[in-house]
């Protein structure tokens, strides 16, 4: 009797909330139950990382002092309770967000979802992404350590050499100020301002995305940009609340958990990390200063001597344009270059080739800068690195296109493609050796890396040539049977992990959160990972009506995260 | 032919134009607010003092030691060096002609005991890509006190990345050529090296410009030292040598570390 009364009471409270908050009528786009996959929700990972950055960043303002950047940073890290948690996770969330941005952008490029009616979503996304890069630059300059000082110095020098004395003076005075006592106040203000603009652009990006929803899966359209939208009268649409909401909560908590857990491990293994990825300020004197990894690619471009202009005032203008102006413009132009109906990467060889060259080139330039910092890049060196991915993309897309169009691939085609490939990889270093360019080993290895990466991407395209057609989902006759027996047990274990880490966190908060900073960070990550996995379990339960039982790995892969994290915690931390 | 504009359309166009003008009008104040007042100050004349504000005397300086000070801007670090040979004998540094930009393949002139010969100047001119500037002679009782800016001309790495290695000091990365007195100004960032006893001319690329020098004055009566000017290329990262906040008439010198930011 009593239990029944409580039940009715709870239901009345819930009904009141549900009705008054209008949860039923949330105007977000609804998607079918089988759309809740990682690659469709990469943007949610970016957004979740951004929210963690905003939250932890706002808390860091309490103790950051621009007049003493390094001292206050170290004080947050080593003296404030849970300060190490906030600051290291802020740093790693930035790394994580930028990687997620790259994944999100290139997934959408290769799947061609920027087509009508999503061109504006794409353009706003590109703008948001590049502003996020700029925000990250200001952010890591805030620390006031050696990397930050070099960043400000080199940024100043490059601006002046690229833009000339007059314009350069204005740009530098806006970015860093001319009075050094004021520099960190300015960088701080710009960091927050840029992050605020990133947020506004994100709201626009997200709002426009919600107008059209995610692009229909290629399994449903057969790689076509038609229909443009998921029809909102399909029977298998999941209500935004609670299904989509619970899924987004799972993505958010798992992202936060992963970021904080990795930040905890980074604190534990700080000595093993290279300076660019250390969670602490770098004060060592014998280390070659480098830009952060996401700007490392510009480093090699600024060293390309064959792009240096013979101008008194602006010798590096061309490098500046190639490194920083051209990439966003090229990306923004993509929806206008490619207006075909087909979204298959092989049917859009120009854009796919561009995507391969940009993604592979970014990776090559980054690694190349790491292994050969500061050494000038001649034209032969550049060709040795750049030619393999370009010829791989051309030869691969040419052959795949013939196959996809059903035209025969004979010995002639194979021979010319192989010739192009071998010539593109071997000719530049051979010419270099013939004309006496020394030390091309690193460049040759970078070229092979480019060949390998481009081949992997082409392999993915080839594998996706034919996809299993999918239609509207069917309702499961026995929803309980679509949930495997082990899932409830796994969830119970995760409740255990969550309770354990929560109790341990309370204990640390009472005892000594400064001395136990590593443990505090790792346990917070563990707690959030367990919460995220449990949230995903709720999603699985809600989706049981429509999603059939999958294979073991498919059902438990999300739940591996908290258990792996628990194992790592037990091995390394406790 | 008269064009008939409907009153409604006219009102819309005027309204849209006006709103656009209003929004554009907000931009100048914001931009003007963000751009700091640009400072192109006068070149200061500053006496070198210790951190306790007592004057630096030329004769009390030790050889092979970094005496660091900020000049002419409060964030441009320089070093005063007293140069000696490996055996400890002072080297008198003469006035020199130094090319502002040179080919990295250039071989520096043999030694600086005399005025450069006509052929040597010809050779230098062939290698230099720009004009020459006059490097001031060393000061002090032995004429061996010189001062250089310590922000690398290559990509702007400052002290301690760019620092002086006295004769015989091992260098961790990219062993450069050695300067005429056996010492070298070397930058850890990318391996650029300059010769401190020959006007900081380039010894090892990637840099192509010499380090700017601080022109010193020595008062033989009081033994005090003054920084009076900068010669050579513009300090790296600066638009001009006085773009920014300039130092006062006394600059603080610290030994082997960056000096405190204080005024005397």
Short mmCIF file of C-alpha atoms in Angstrom, two decimals, chain A residues 380 427-438 440:
data_model
loop_
_atom_site.label_atom_id
_atom_site.label_comp_id
_atom_site.label_asym_id
_atom_site.label_seq_id
_atom_site.Cartn_x
_atom_site.Cartn_y
_atom_site.Cartn_z
CA UNK A 380 63.40 18.75 -53.11
CA UNK A 427 61.85 10.39 -58.17
CA UNK A 428 62.14 13.34 -55.75
CA UNK A 429 64.73 11.68 -53.48
CA UNK A 430 66.60 10.30 -56.53
CA UNK A 431 66.72 13.74 -58.14
CA UNK A 432 67.80 15.10 -54.76
CA UNK A 433 70.63 12.58 -54.57
CA UNK A 434 71.62 13.31 -58.16
CA UNK A 435 71.91 17.05 -57.56
CA UNK A 436 73.52 16.49 -54.18
CA UNK A 437 70.86 17.40 -51.60
CA UNK A 438 72.13 15.86 -48.34
CA UNK A 440 66.90 13.05 -47.30
#
